[in-house]
Amino acid sequence: GAGADNDLYINQAIVFIEDAIQYRSINHRVDSKSLWLYRCYYSRTCQWILSLTITVILALAFIEEPSSLTVTSDVRYRLPAWNPPCGLTESIELLCFLMFVIDVSVKSYLIGWKEFWKNKWLIAYILTLIVSLADWIVSLSFFCKENVRIRRILRPFFLLQNSSMMKKTLKSINSTLPEMASVVLLLAVHLSLFTMFAMLLFARTKDNQQDKEWVVYFRNLPDSLTSLLVLLTTANNPDVMIPAYSKNRAYSIFFILFTVLGNLFLMNLLTAIIYNQFRGYLLKSVQSSLFRRRLGIRAAFEVLSSLKETPAGAQQSCVSVGALLQVLQKVEMDSRCKQAIMRSLKMCSCDQLSAAQFQKLFEELDKDAVKQHPPSPEYQSHFMQKMQFAFGHPYFGYLGNVVALANIISICVVLVMDADKQLSERDDFFLGAINCFFILYYLLELLLKILAMGLKRYLSYPSNRFDGLLTVILLILEIATFAVYGFPHPGWRPEFMGLLSLWDMVRLVNMLIVFRFLRIIPNMKFMALVVTTLLDLVKNLRAFAGILLVVFYAFAITGIMLFKGAVQAFFIFNFLIQTPFSIKKVVVLYFKGKKVISWCSAHFQAEVIYCFLYVLSVHLIYRWAKIYFVAWWLISSVIWINLFVALLLENFIHKWDRRCQRESLSDIEYQRTVELMFRDVLEEPTEDELMEKLHQHPHLQLCR
Amino acid sequence: GAGADNDLYINQAIVFIEDAIQYRSINHRVDSKSLWLYRCYYSRTCQWILSLTITVILALAFIEEPSSLTVTSDVRYRLPAWNPPCGLTESIELLCFLMFVIDVSVKSYLIGWKEFWKNKWLIAYILTLIVSLADWIVSLSFFCKENVRIRRILRPFFLLQNSSMMKKTLKSINSTLPEMASVVLLLAVHLSLFTMFAMLLFARTKDNQQDKEWVVYFRNLPDSLTSLLVLLTTANNPDVMIPAYSKNRAYSIFFILFTVLGNLFLMNLLTAIIYNQFRGYLLKSVQSSLFRRRLGIRAAFEVLSSLKETPAGAQQSCVSVGALLQVLQKVEMDSRCKQAIMRSLKMCSCDQLSAAQFQKLFEELDKDAVKQHPPSPEYQSHFMQKMQFAFGHPYFGYLGNVVALANIISICVVLVMDADKQLSERDDFFLGAINCFFILYYLLELLLKILAMGLKRYLSYPSNRFDGLLTVILLILEIATFAVYGFPHPGWRPEFMGLLSLWDMVRLVNMLIVFRFLRIIPNMKFMALVVTTLLDLVKNLRAFAGILLVVFYAFAITGIMLFKGAVQAFFIFNFLIQTPFSIKKVVVLYFKGKKVISWCSAHFQAEVIYCFLYVLSVHLIYRWAKIYFVAWWLISSVIWINLFVALLLENFIHKWDRRCQRESLSDIEYQRTVELMFRDVLEEPTEDELMEKLHQHPHLQLCR
């Protein structure tokens, strides 16, 4: 009947608006039951369970057999890792797989059969599940004694497919691949041509004294290739050219040409290419989000306009305010937004809303909360008003910064003076007295500021919250110190009492004071800009970090499987983490493998990372390890670092351009989002685009 | 009289047009004598003499006293360097100074007294000369025994002031400095805050076993600062964190935070800032060049229009074609351009030229020579026409590439097979026979191509010239081999004869074959793009390279003066060159100074660079050396490398954007210049701007 129809329309509108809020696609089934299932599936509980499942299956690696997660990393002292009995991790795995099966079925059902075949991600999801389950069965039938477990390498896929942001990012990385491949090919050509030159140039000669270069670096093709590949990381520069150079200075031309072409030009070309490809990335992704939002709102409008209540004679389709209010009450959204929409709906005098009005109502979603700081208290007394003016003035804040700087300098002076003193010679009186004075000032500052601004207004500024919290902690620490060790006096060096010694207490106080000094950041424009850029970057990097995690996980598991028995899983983890940050050292020690044997056995605990490499080379899997290593170097050091630089450039340059325009607005504290950053460049989708897309919807039949 | 006036106007026009061609400023004196002097000064001879003088004065460093330029760098074998007698270098210097005095007087005279005071470069030039001459007098009065020679550090200034491109670049680097300084300040704050944290965190404890971290890395303020500064170059990563890490894993958080913030964020922020500042740099510089050119042409028009021949009644000022022809004949310019202008002038039917027509005539200057390849010969015979079609077809070129690739692969295979063979086992027959066959093919290809294209057309392509030249050299080498060693046969291993052994000949041939393989570059689009980008980059980098040379020279001379006696000048040169390419190794060995003592004495010859550092540290100038080192690291590794990346990004992104538009034009080979790259973005200066600038000319009084 009409009532049931109306209910359906209302429900559809609710879901479409929720889709718009979450930037989700609206291409799903829209009958009553499916809508219920859809809202269930995207409810917080269900999504939370799904995330938990993914976390659990990824975390299994830490307790599965070749894992070496123990309390200490020192191989001399640690106990053998706990080995879960066969079937324990496997049953957890099965549970996770079942969850994924449910997930994929619901997802497939919701988008419909036709759409399912177009969605490569879903098909890949199902294939992954089938392979995993098959592998699981094999695993159980061998009583967990089998060597290769493919399903472990496939695990990060579950993380990947669950995040639309990561899928989008992967797509745009994918579109960069052809160009990246060209540069990598160019690098390969460069490398191989120079390798041939090197082999011809540094050939074996009759005089054994003369061909040191040949013996050490260019004995055969793999050696030559390796020498030059390592030169590309500059790890063996200038060692590699010294023997030839001492024979004839002209040989250095070869190495200089190679380094300049490979290192300076081709490597930086990769940065240029990746940056060039990612220049539009952020804008494009924000633009498509905007389109999804407008589409969801428009879809909601269209279904609501089909409601039977609508006056029959209306020329244009429109929506009654009542219906919208009914929908809004059931939509899950930020309460601030909801209230703002309700308010403007009530202020609107008309009874019917056109499409444009409807769209305009929901623009509230795009707006960020302009923070309204609560007002300062109004004092009657003239004296109090003067106080308020004095301590509410920015100069009082600057004075606080100066005092904090003075405190830091005093700590620094004491540290320098005490640097070489024996513990027994040290006197904590001076530092104790100084800090006592400064902390009193901080307390005073806190109280005066609260007096001037009122508690609510004071707390509404994040910098004040940071400052106040640290001041309170410092005060508590100071009181605790006095309670335990008494007041400072010359020769104040009491015995150890309570939880921490006096010296530890003083150190902790000092560290907090240094940390508190960061409150100057918002006062320095350039610093504030840098910090906000960094925060934005972190937001935008989440998807990249996720993909890196996926690759990292796959690499780690592959490494554990490849080098099983040879090395502990923990070593591989450490090695993978270290590569991008100390590539040269890793390389140097890797290729000096045989020389570090004695050093390795002496320092086995300390420098596990390199000893892993030594162990690798001893275990005769040298060539495999080399390929594994080069692949990881390319991905982590070359590609990922360049992606990072490209994103940083993109973010920073946008910010910088905008800075000048925003100068005047700086008083209002926006909660900056990526959407906001591009506000003035974004294009609103046109009515036609929206309607065309709506008519392509696989499940929604619009009346007209 | 009118005749003399007319002569003056003609001369002025000539000089203005020459200014326009060379993109020079027109703000110089314009009376007859000054014009004569001006043309003299900018004549090729005078400029060449000036350049020679600058080269000579810079080159003096190689033979002056603390120099160590000898044939071998091995300190064990080399003779003491030749010490020029006191007065020799000094008299050469005096000659150079006299040249510079003449140079600065002419320049100052030509721009006029008023302008002189506005020109800071000229004033600095004069000051530098005065200081240098004073220093020279002091030097002679001490009979060359004085220690400090300031004039040597000032020398690179003469190079700097003589190049307008370098001055322009320096100006734009200068405008980037505030932002760079902000980031460097940020780095300093980052470093000092973390240093304080580290000193508080890794303080001396009672248990001597527990404070390894303190002993090795954080003993006092300078040590801590150094440890973290080195961590910023990642040279001591992860060594620096190992002692703390093995005590408690949580300490690694400190080091990870430091590295991520400092290395990943702040260092890359520097790239972003420098790129952001240099984004418009190329465009702006090309734009101002264009303005200078248009201004020069316009000035020539204005003076020519004041000629008495002009009909008095003309409404608009205009120039007679005859006068222009007269001027053109005397102007020194590219003959192709001159002919083109003459031709279009003759084709123009009118007798008088308006300003617009005049300007349009000289647009020929902006155009690049569109290379017209000579036509192919036209054969009568049907057979020859078919041959011509077959061998003139691109596919024949591709076939040649495939054959070259096959040749390279065969060489590679032989190299791999021969890699571990003793010299006595090696048989050169196989390689000799293969190369013989391939070289015959190359010859055939060369002849057939000449047949198809005609010699002139063949030679008009650079890739063909490259290819042909190498083929001829290969042929000559091969014939020489056969003439000396006979034809190849199994067991072909004759004794040494002539200049080179057979093995050396074969190696040389192989190297040339590998080199010849580069002919594939123009056939691969992406490679061609990269290569043209690199060539452009080299052009644009000249100014930067010049400034780097200036800084390098100043640093080298300062180093020689600071560490006089402690180290050889040659070591300092090597050290400065190596820093950007193997910063980590330099750092590591620098700070392990005391440990490398035995290693240094053993390998003194081979690794001079590091031993220099060791010697430094022994000579108790440790702290000076550290500051010197950090300054050079900042300039060479951080700033210059980032400048390079910024320029590469700028160039590459412009090229890439343009590639798509140009796709259709790719048949026409442009001689690409920076001006051309920006052709479609450049703004033509308006008439008003030009006239306003002309009226501001300090020496030219225009009639109206």
PDB file of C-alpha atoms in Angstrom, chain B residues 241-420:
ATOM      1  CA  MET B 241      70.611   3.547  19.925  1.00  0.00           C
ATOM      2  CA  ILE B 242      71.946   0.046  20.482  1.00  0.00           C
ATOM      3  CA  PRO B 243      73.271   0.457  24.077  1.00  0.00           C
ATOM      4  CA  ALA B 244      70.070   2.107  25.263  1.00  0.00           C
ATOM      5  CA  TYR B 245      67.948  -0.324  23.276  1.00  0.00           C
ATOM      6  CA  SER B 246      69.550  -3.362  24.820  1.00  0.00           C
ATOM      7  CA  LYS B 247      68.896  -1.854  28.244  1.00  0.00           C
ATOM      8  CA  ASN B 248      65.250  -1.115  27.558  1.00  0.00           C
ATOM      9  CA  ARG B 249      63.405  -1.426  24.275  1.00  0.00           C
ATOM     10  CA  ALA B 250      61.319   1.665  25.004  1.00  0.00           C
ATOM     11  CA  TYR B 251      64.359   3.911  24.530  1.00  0.00           C
ATOM     12  CA  SER B 252      64.085   3.262  20.791  1.00  0.00           C
ATOM     13  CA  ILE B 253      60.989   5.497  20.764  1.00  0.00           C
ATOM     14  CA  PHE B 254      63.222   8.504  21.398  1.00  0.00           C
ATOM     15  CA  PHE B 255      65.449   7.715  18.432  1.00  0.00           C
ATOM     16  CA  ILE B 256      62.585   6.807  16.119  1.00  0.00           C
ATOM     17  CA  LEU B 257      60.808  10.069  16.948  1.00  0.00           C
ATOM     18  CA  PHE B 258      63.976  12.039  16.339  1.00  0.00           C
ATOM     19  CA  THR B 259      64.710  10.337  13.020  1.00  0.00           C
ATOM     20  CA  VAL B 260      61.169  10.533  11.674  1.00  0.00           C
ATOM     21  CA  LEU B 261      60.735  14.184  12.613  1.00  0.00           C
ATOM     22  CA  GLY B 262      64.183  15.340  11.599  1.00  0.00           C
ATOM     23  CA  ASN B 263      65.022  13.154   8.683  1.00  0.00           C
ATOM     24  CA  LEU B 264      61.727  12.371   7.086  1.00  0.00           C
ATOM     25  CA  PHE B 265      59.844  15.588   7.779  1.00  0.00           C
ATOM     26  CA  LEU B 266      62.181  18.516   8.261  1.00  0.00           C
ATOM     27  CA  MET B 267      64.789  17.503   5.707  1.00  0.00           C
ATOM     28  CA  ASN B 268      62.156  16.925   3.052  1.00  0.00           C
ATOM     29  CA  LEU B 269      60.449  20.139   4.040  1.00  0.00           C
ATOM     30  CA  LEU B 270      63.602  21.863   2.859  1.00  0.00           C
ATOM     31  CA  THR B 271      63.137  20.268  -0.562  1.00  0.00           C
ATOM     32  CA  ALA B 272      59.527  21.420  -0.593  1.00  0.00           C
ATOM     33  CA  ILE B 273      60.437  24.971   0.352  1.00  0.00           C
ATOM     34  CA  ILE B 274      63.235  25.278  -2.155  1.00  0.00           C
ATOM     35  CA  TYR B 275      61.061  23.796  -4.886  1.00  0.00           C
ATOM     36  CA  ASN B 276      58.218  26.118  -3.993  1.00  0.00           C
ATOM     37  CA  GLN B 277      60.516  29.129  -4.240  1.00  0.00           C
ATOM     38  CA  PHE B 278      62.025  28.009  -7.519  1.00  0.00           C
ATOM     39  CA  ARG B 279      58.778  27.049  -9.194  1.00  0.00           C
ATOM     40  CA  GLY B 280      58.518  30.336 -11.023  1.00  0.00           C
ATOM     41  CA  TYR B 281      62.245  30.950 -11.288  1.00  0.00           C
ATOM     42  CA  LEU B 282      62.829  29.789 -14.864  1.00  0.00           C
ATOM     43  CA  LEU B 283      59.713  31.486 -16.200  1.00  0.00           C
ATOM     44  CA  LYS B 284      60.564  34.756 -14.487  1.00  0.00           C
ATOM     45  CA  SER B 285      64.092  34.794 -15.793  1.00  0.00           C
ATOM     46  CA  VAL B 286      62.960  34.034 -19.361  1.00  0.00           C
ATOM     47  CA  GLN B 287      60.298  36.717 -19.045  1.00  0.00           C
ATOM     48  CA  SER B 288      62.804  39.364 -18.031  1.00  0.00           C
ATOM     49  CA  SER B 289      65.109  38.348 -20.889  1.00  0.00           C
ATOM     50  CA  LEU B 290      62.226  38.795 -23.310  1.00  0.00           C
ATOM     51  CA  PHE B 291      61.576  42.247 -21.890  1.00  0.00           C
ATOM     52  CA  ARG B 292      65.207  43.260 -22.391  1.00  0.00           C
ATOM     53  CA  ARG B 293      65.068  42.067 -25.995  1.00  0.00           C
ATOM     54  CA  ARG B 294      61.869  43.939 -26.814  1.00  0.00           C
ATOM     55  CA  LEU B 295      63.203  47.023 -25.089  1.00  0.00           C
ATOM     56  CA  GLY B 296      66.418  47.004 -27.113  1.00  0.00           C
ATOM     57  CA  ILE B 297      64.491  46.655 -30.374  1.00  0.00           C
ATOM     58  CA  ARG B 298      62.109  49.401 -29.373  1.00  0.00           C
ATOM     59  CA  ALA B 299      64.992  51.694 -28.445  1.00  0.00           C
ATOM     60  CA  ALA B 300      66.553  51.072 -31.854  1.00  0.00           C
ATOM     61  CA  PHE B 301      63.226  51.957 -33.465  1.00  0.00           C
ATOM     62  CA  GLU B 302      62.940  55.157 -31.501  1.00  0.00           C
ATOM     63  CA  VAL B 303      66.414  56.416 -32.372  1.00  0.00           C
ATOM     64  CA  LEU B 304      65.992  55.447 -36.026  1.00  0.00           C
ATOM     65  CA  SER B 305      62.682  57.270 -36.191  1.00  0.00           C
ATOM     66  CA  SER B 306      64.481  60.439 -35.110  1.00  0.00           C
ATOM     67  CA  LEU B 307      66.562  60.332 -38.289  1.00  0.00           C
ATOM     68  CA  LYS B 308      66.214  63.471 -40.345  1.00  0.00           C
ATOM     69  CA  GLU B 309      65.137  61.536 -43.462  1.00  0.00           C
ATOM     70  CA  THR B 310      61.753  60.808 -42.016  1.00  0.00           C
ATOM     71  CA  PRO B 311      58.921  62.713 -43.748  1.00  0.00           C
ATOM     72  CA  ALA B 312      57.954  65.541 -41.475  1.00  0.00           C
ATOM     73  CA  GLY B 313      54.215  65.174 -41.900  1.00  0.00           C
ATOM     74  CA  ALA B 314      53.965  61.566 -40.743  1.00  0.00           C
ATOM     75  CA  GLN B 315      51.428  61.095 -37.992  1.00  0.00           C
ATOM     76  CA  GLN B 316      53.076  58.142 -36.392  1.00  0.00           C
ATOM     77  CA  SER B 317      56.786  57.814 -35.939  1.00  0.00           C
ATOM     78  CA  CYS B 318      58.232  55.363 -38.368  1.00  0.00           C
ATOM     79  CA  VAL B 319      61.521  54.130 -39.735  1.00  0.00           C
ATOM     80  CA  SER B 320      62.680  54.020 -43.324  1.00  0.00           C
ATOM     81  CA  VAL B 321      63.605  50.630 -44.720  1.00  0.00           C
ATOM     82  CA  GLY B 322      66.871  52.059 -46.081  1.00  0.00           C
ATOM     83  CA  ALA B 323      68.077  53.132 -42.646  1.00  0.00           C
ATOM     84  CA  LEU B 324      67.269  49.778 -41.193  1.00  0.00           C
ATOM     85  CA  LEU B 325      69.161  48.007 -43.970  1.00  0.00           C
ATOM     86  CA  GLN B 326      72.133  50.248 -43.258  1.00  0.00           C
ATOM     87  CA  VAL B 327      71.977  49.335 -39.559  1.00  0.00           C
ATOM     88  CA  LEU B 328      71.506  45.651 -40.214  1.00  0.00           C
ATOM     89  CA  GLN B 329      74.631  45.460 -42.322  1.00  0.00           C
ATOM     90  CA  LYS B 330      76.738  46.689 -39.418  1.00  0.00           C
ATOM     91  CA  VAL B 331      75.069  44.679 -36.646  1.00  0.00           C
ATOM     92  CA  GLU B 332      76.926  41.607 -35.466  1.00  0.00           C
ATOM     93  CA  MET B 333      74.441  38.733 -35.364  1.00  0.00           C
ATOM     94  CA  ASP B 334      73.802  35.185 -36.427  1.00  0.00           C
ATOM     95  CA  SER B 335      74.023  35.187 -40.251  1.00  0.00           C
ATOM     96  CA  ARG B 336      70.920  32.991 -40.634  1.00  0.00           C
ATOM     97  CA  CYS B 337      68.822  35.474 -38.676  1.00  0.00           C
ATOM     98  CA  LYS B 338      70.303  38.422 -40.532  1.00  0.00           C
ATOM     99  CA  GLN B 339      69.456  36.880 -43.898  1.00  0.00           C
ATOM    100  CA  ALA B 340      65.937  36.025 -42.796  1.00  0.00           C
ATOM    101  CA  ILE B 341      65.344  39.605 -41.631  1.00  0.00           C
ATOM    102  CA  MET B 342      66.821  41.049 -44.846  1.00  0.00           C
ATOM    103  CA  ARG B 343      64.620  38.750 -46.894  1.00  0.00           C
ATOM    104  CA  SER B 344      61.394  39.717 -45.165  1.00  0.00           C
ATOM    105  CA  LEU B 345      62.457  43.361 -45.307  1.00  0.00           C
ATOM    106  CA  LYS B 346      62.797  43.105 -49.098  1.00  0.00           C
ATOM    107  CA  MET B 347      59.501  41.273 -49.403  1.00  0.00           C
ATOM    108  CA  CYS B 348      57.780  44.044 -47.484  1.00  0.00           C
ATOM    109  CA  SER B 349      56.405  46.393 -50.119  1.00  0.00           C
ATOM    110  CA  CYS B 350      56.179  49.500 -47.963  1.00  0.00           C
ATOM    111  CA  ASP B 351      58.907  52.067 -47.617  1.00  0.00           C
ATOM    112  CA  GLN B 352      58.310  52.972 -43.972  1.00  0.00           C
ATOM    113  CA  LEU B 353      58.010  50.661 -41.025  1.00  0.00           C
ATOM    114  CA  SER B 354      55.754  51.261 -38.030  1.00  0.00           C
ATOM    115  CA  ALA B 355      56.845  50.222 -34.518  1.00  0.00           C
ATOM    116  CA  ALA B 356      54.792  47.028 -34.712  1.00  0.00           C
ATOM    117  CA  GLN B 357      56.232  46.077 -38.083  1.00  0.00           C
ATOM    118  CA  PHE B 358      59.719  46.826 -36.821  1.00  0.00           C
ATOM    119  CA  GLN B 359      59.197  44.651 -33.753  1.00  0.00           C
ATOM    120  CA  LYS B 360      57.710  41.883 -35.909  1.00  0.00           C
ATOM    121  CA  LEU B 361      60.760  41.837 -38.185  1.00  0.00           C
ATOM    122  CA  PHE B 362      63.008  41.007 -35.259  1.00  0.00           C
ATOM    123  CA  GLU B 363      60.835  38.202 -33.989  1.00  0.00           C
ATOM    124  CA  GLU B 364      63.025  36.096 -36.245  1.00  0.00           C
ATOM    125  CA  LEU B 365      65.530  36.274 -33.366  1.00  0.00           C
ATOM    126  CA  ASP B 366      63.185  34.359 -31.042  1.00  0.00           C
ATOM    127  CA  LYS B 367      62.592  31.621 -33.547  1.00  0.00           C
ATOM    128  CA  ASP B 368      64.709  28.563 -33.560  1.00  0.00           C
ATOM    129  CA  ALA B 369      66.120  27.117 -36.705  1.00  0.00           C
ATOM    130  CA  VAL B 370      63.619  24.553 -37.892  1.00  0.00           C
ATOM    131  CA  LYS B 371      65.973  22.024 -39.294  1.00  0.00           C
ATOM    132  CA  GLN B 372      65.289  21.244 -42.919  1.00  0.00           C
ATOM    133  CA  HIS B 373      66.819  17.912 -43.786  1.00  0.00           C
ATOM    134  CA  PRO B 374      68.105  17.830 -47.358  1.00  0.00           C
ATOM    135  CA  PRO B 375      65.916  15.726 -49.674  1.00  0.00           C
ATOM    136  CA  SER B 376      66.698  12.114 -50.501  1.00  0.00           C
ATOM    137  CA  PRO B 377      68.170  11.455 -53.953  1.00  0.00           C
ATOM    138  CA  GLU B 378      65.600  10.561 -56.612  1.00  0.00           C
ATOM    139  CA  TYR B 379      66.500   7.378 -58.409  1.00  0.00           C
ATOM    140  CA  GLN B 380      65.253   6.573 -61.902  1.00  0.00           C
ATOM    141  CA  SER B 381      65.516   2.799 -61.740  1.00  0.00           C
ATOM    142  CA  HIS B 382      62.565   0.921 -60.316  1.00  0.00           C
ATOM    143  CA  PHE B 383      64.871  -1.427 -58.442  1.00  0.00           C
ATOM    144  CA  MET B 384      66.721   1.471 -56.832  1.00  0.00           C
ATOM    145  CA  GLN B 385      63.448   3.050 -55.769  1.00  0.00           C
ATOM    146  CA  LYS B 386      62.445  -0.171 -54.055  1.00  0.00           C
ATOM    147  CA  MET B 387      65.845  -0.352 -52.363  1.00  0.00           C
ATOM    148  CA  GLN B 388      65.439   3.230 -51.257  1.00  0.00           C
ATOM    149  CA  PHE B 389      62.015   2.503 -49.799  1.00  0.00           C
ATOM    150  CA  ALA B 390      63.252  -0.577 -47.962  1.00  0.00           C
ATOM    151  CA  PHE B 391      66.393   0.886 -46.456  1.00  0.00           C
ATOM    152  CA  GLY B 392      64.990   4.348 -45.817  1.00  0.00           C
ATOM    153  CA  HIS B 393      62.132   2.824 -43.813  1.00  0.00           C
ATOM    154  CA  PRO B 394      62.270   3.171 -39.990  1.00  0.00           C
ATOM    155  CA  TYR B 395      61.998  -0.610 -39.674  1.00  0.00           C
ATOM    156  CA  PHE B 396      65.478  -0.919 -41.157  1.00  0.00           C
ATOM    157  CA  GLY B 397      66.709   1.292 -38.330  1.00  0.00           C
ATOM    158  CA  TYR B 398      64.903  -0.924 -35.801  1.00  0.00           C
ATOM    159  CA  LEU B 399      66.529  -3.983 -37.344  1.00  0.00           C
ATOM    160  CA  GLY B 400      69.881  -2.270 -36.815  1.00  0.00           C
ATOM    161  CA  ASN B 401      68.996  -1.747 -33.147  1.00  0.00           C
ATOM    162  CA  VAL B 402      68.070  -5.404 -32.772  1.00  0.00           C
ATOM    163  CA  VAL B 403      71.389  -6.444 -34.329  1.00  0.00           C
ATOM    164  CA  ALA B 404      73.278  -4.086 -31.998  1.00  0.00           C
ATOM    165  CA  LEU B 405      71.438  -5.610 -29.054  1.00  0.00           C
ATOM    166  CA  ALA B 406      72.336  -9.107 -30.263  1.00  0.00           C
ATOM    167  CA  ASN B 407      75.964  -8.040 -30.483  1.00  0.00           C
ATOM    168  CA  ILE B 408      75.911  -6.717 -26.925  1.00  0.00           C
ATOM    169  CA  ILE B 409      74.321  -9.909 -25.650  1.00  0.00           C
ATOM    170  CA  SER B 410      76.948 -12.016 -27.401  1.00  0.00           C
ATOM    171  CA  ILE B 411      79.721  -9.927 -25.829  1.00  0.00           C
ATOM    172  CA  CYS B 412      78.045 -10.305 -22.471  1.00  0.00           C
ATOM    173  CA  VAL B 413      77.840 -14.077 -22.845  1.00  0.00           C
ATOM    174  CA  VAL B 414      81.513 -14.322 -23.737  1.00  0.00           C
ATOM    175  CA  LEU B 415      82.438 -12.095 -20.800  1.00  0.00           C
ATOM    176  CA  VAL B 416      80.475 -14.269 -18.400  1.00  0.00           C
ATOM    177  CA  MET B 417      82.055 -17.446 -19.789  1.00  0.00           C
ATOM    178  CA  ASP B 418      85.558 -16.000 -19.665  1.00  0.00           C
ATOM    179  CA  ALA B 419      85.088 -14.414 -16.254  1.00  0.00           C
ATOM    180  CA  ASP B 420      87.072 -16.887 -14.180  1.00  0.00           C
TER     181      ASP B 420
END
